[in-house]
Amino acid sequence: MKIKDLSFRKFISAEKIEAKVKEVANQIREDYRDKTPLFLPILNGSFIFAADLVRHVELPCRVSFVKHSSYQGTASTGQLKTLIGLNESIFNQDIIIVEDIMDTGLTLSKVVEELRSLGTRSVEIATFIRKSAAREHAVQPKYVGFDIDDEFVLGYGLDYEGLGRNLKDIYKAAH
Ligand code: IMP
């Protein structure tokens, strides 16, 4: 499959994705049994994972989408913007940040720092995909779907220059 200048091939099937989402949701349900977590999916990429995840956790919960992007093309620019769109009160809340993919982890370290300084009860991260670079970073997700090498992927919410978010499977760039 070709998108703009890049060729992609299938990497993780929709069936495997669904099984993994259920696995992550089960872990969260166990850990937050007596709590009402507030899920904070980070737009745009996490919208599909978040929609599947919250339906499988089967817990009383709140969901509020936020935005914080540092990405352009296939390489992280390292430029961070502030978190926008947080309308819920997060004081004393158990927050679960929902991310599509952690690459350098830069985006999330900033978000976690910001949330912890605002009187939250707990802040954890659920990322569907973690790249190898993120494993070396100080901020670590409690919940991880797939660990992958440092390669560019798209589909299941992830885009390449705005395209490919609606693909049911996950693809990776072919060399
Ligand atoms: P980080 O701050 O370097 O961890 O970048 C995280 C953000 O970059 C993610 O939320 C995605 O939006 C984007 N991103 C990182 N890697 C990929 C990729 O392989 N495909 C599509 N988007 C990616």
Tab-separated table of C-alpha atoms in Angstrom, residues 46-173:
chain	number	residue	atom	x	y	z
A	46	SER	CA	-5.602	7.960	20.243
A	47	PHE	CA	-9.241	8.456	19.289
A	48	ILE	CA	-9.760	4.899	18.030
A	49	PHE	CA	-7.781	3.105	20.756
A	50	ALA	CA	-9.552	5.222	23.394
A	51	ALA	CA	-12.995	4.432	21.976
A	52	ASP	CA	-12.264	0.690	22.037
A	53	LEU	CA	-10.518	0.757	25.408
A	54	VAL	CA	-13.208	2.576	27.380
A	55	ARG	CA	-15.899	0.264	26.012
A	56	HIS	CA	-13.952	-2.791	27.178
A	57	VAL	CA	-12.993	-1.593	30.676
A	58	GLU	CA	-16.610	-1.789	31.827
A	59	LEU	CA	-15.944	0.516	34.772
A	60	PRO	CA	-17.687	3.714	35.761
A	61	CYS	CA	-15.374	6.291	34.215
A	62	ARG	CA	-15.116	9.735	32.656
A	63	VAL	CA	-13.495	10.560	29.332
A	64	SER	CA	-12.130	13.931	28.280
A	65	PHE	CA	-10.090	14.398	25.113
A	66	VAL	CA	-7.072	16.688	25.183
A	67	LYS	CA	-4.616	17.787	22.566
A	68	HIS	CA	-0.856	18.087	22.683
A	69	SER	CA	1.131	17.568	19.549
A	70	SER	CA	4.845	17.658	18.782
A	71	TYR	CA	4.760	15.837	15.489
A	72	GLN	CA	5.185	16.666	11.833
A	73	GLY	CA	5.837	14.068	9.137
A	74	THR	CA	7.709	10.991	10.374
A	75	ALA	CA	10.201	12.577	12.767
A	76	SER	CA	9.556	14.165	16.140
A	77	THR	CA	10.229	17.884	15.998
A	78	GLY	CA	10.770	18.082	19.728
A	79	GLN	CA	8.640	21.204	19.834
A	80	LEU	CA	6.101	20.957	22.622
A	81	LYS	CA	2.830	22.782	22.878
A	82	THR	CA	0.654	23.007	25.970
A	83	LEU	CA	-2.172	20.690	26.829
A	84	ILE	CA	-5.448	22.078	25.528
A	85	GLY	CA	-9.097	21.140	25.927
A	86	LEU	CA	-9.138	20.003	29.548
A	87	ASN	CA	-12.622	20.952	30.723
A	88	GLU	CA	-13.030	18.465	33.589
A	89	SER	CA	-11.861	19.148	37.119
A	90	ILE	CA	-8.851	16.910	37.636
A	91	PHE	CA	-8.348	17.636	41.352
A	92	ASN	CA	-8.240	14.342	43.297
A	93	GLN	CA	-8.920	12.340	40.141
A	94	ASP	CA	-7.300	9.081	39.077
A	95	ILE	CA	-6.087	9.968	35.603
A	96	ILE	CA	-5.284	7.510	32.849
A	97	ILE	CA	-3.658	9.229	29.892
A	98	VAL	CA	-4.459	7.344	26.694
A	99	GLU	CA	-1.844	7.562	23.965
A	100	ASP	CA	-1.647	5.885	20.575
A	101	ILE	CA	2.121	5.590	20.446
A	102	MET	CA	5.128	6.650	22.508
A	103	ASP	CA	8.137	7.452	20.390
A	104	THR	CA	10.647	9.594	22.280
A	105	GLY	CA	8.185	9.920	25.181
A	106	LEU	CA	8.785	13.676	25.182
A	107	THR	CA	5.144	14.567	24.659
A	108	LEU	CA	4.012	12.485	27.588
A	109	SER	CA	6.661	13.488	30.089
A	110	LYS	CA	5.473	17.073	29.737
A	111	VAL	CA	1.806	16.094	30.130
A	112	VAL	CA	2.429	13.920	33.205
A	113	GLU	CA	4.455	16.671	34.847
A	114	GLU	CA	1.686	19.181	34.175
A	115	LEU	CA	-1.073	16.923	35.540
A	116	ARG	CA	0.838	15.920	38.676
A	117	SER	CA	1.292	19.587	39.545
A	118	LEU	CA	-2.473	20.134	39.449
A	119	GLY	CA	-3.522	18.063	42.498
A	120	THR	CA	-4.470	14.808	40.790
A	121	ARG	CA	-4.667	11.681	42.980
A	122	SER	CA	-2.805	9.488	40.498
A	123	VAL	CA	-1.569	9.725	36.919
A	124	GLU	CA	-0.845	6.660	34.788
A	125	ILE	CA	-0.303	6.165	31.072
A	126	ALA	CA	-1.885	3.616	28.739
A	127	THR	CA	-0.154	3.575	25.362
A	128	PHE	CA	-1.170	1.219	22.610
A	129	ILE	CA	2.305	1.128	21.069
A	130	ARG	CA	5.695	1.839	22.601
A	131	LYS	CA	8.765	2.320	20.429
A	132	SER	CA	12.204	1.259	21.651
A	133	ALA	CA	13.336	4.859	22.238
A	134	ALA	CA	10.540	5.407	24.754
A	135	ARG	CA	11.756	2.490	26.873
A	136	GLU	CA	14.781	4.562	27.841
A	137	HIS	CA	12.740	7.544	28.927
A	138	ALA	CA	12.040	8.528	32.539
A	139	VAL	CA	8.260	8.550	32.139
A	140	GLN	CA	7.029	4.996	31.692
A	141	PRO	CA	3.516	3.820	30.820
A	142	LYS	CA	1.820	1.412	33.222
A	143	TYR	CA	-0.149	-0.137	30.359
A	144	VAL	CA	1.404	-1.040	27.005
A	145	GLY	CA	-0.249	-2.810	24.069
A	146	PHE	CA	2.678	-3.581	21.760
A	147	ASP	CA	6.413	-2.934	22.052
A	148	ILE	CA	7.944	-2.322	18.624
A	149	ASP	CA	11.309	-1.335	17.165
A	150	ASP	CA	11.932	2.208	16.108
A	151	GLU	CA	9.936	2.164	12.864
A	152	PHE	CA	7.184	4.313	11.439
A	153	VAL	CA	3.691	2.824	11.679
A	154	LEU	CA	0.209	3.898	10.683
A	155	GLY	CA	-3.420	2.817	10.923
A	156	TYR	CA	-5.725	2.331	13.942
A	157	GLY	CA	-5.639	6.073	14.623
A	158	LEU	CA	-2.046	6.685	13.563
A	159	ASP	CA	-1.407	8.832	10.505
A	160	TYR	CA	1.188	9.655	7.942
A	161	GLU	CA	0.757	13.315	6.982
A	162	GLY	CA	-2.884	13.167	8.022
A	163	LEU	CA	-3.732	9.984	6.112
A	164	GLY	CA	-4.308	6.406	7.213
A	165	ARG	CA	-5.969	6.943	10.598
A	166	ASN	CA	-9.057	5.008	9.537
A	167	LEU	CA	-7.236	1.783	8.607
A	168	LYS	CA	-8.363	-1.193	10.714
A	169	ASP	CA	-4.922	-2.858	10.758
A	170	ILE	CA	-1.574	-1.338	11.674
A	171	TYR	CA	0.985	-0.986	8.879
A	172	LYS	CA	4.673	-0.244	8.890
A	173	ALA	CA	6.834	1.592	6.419
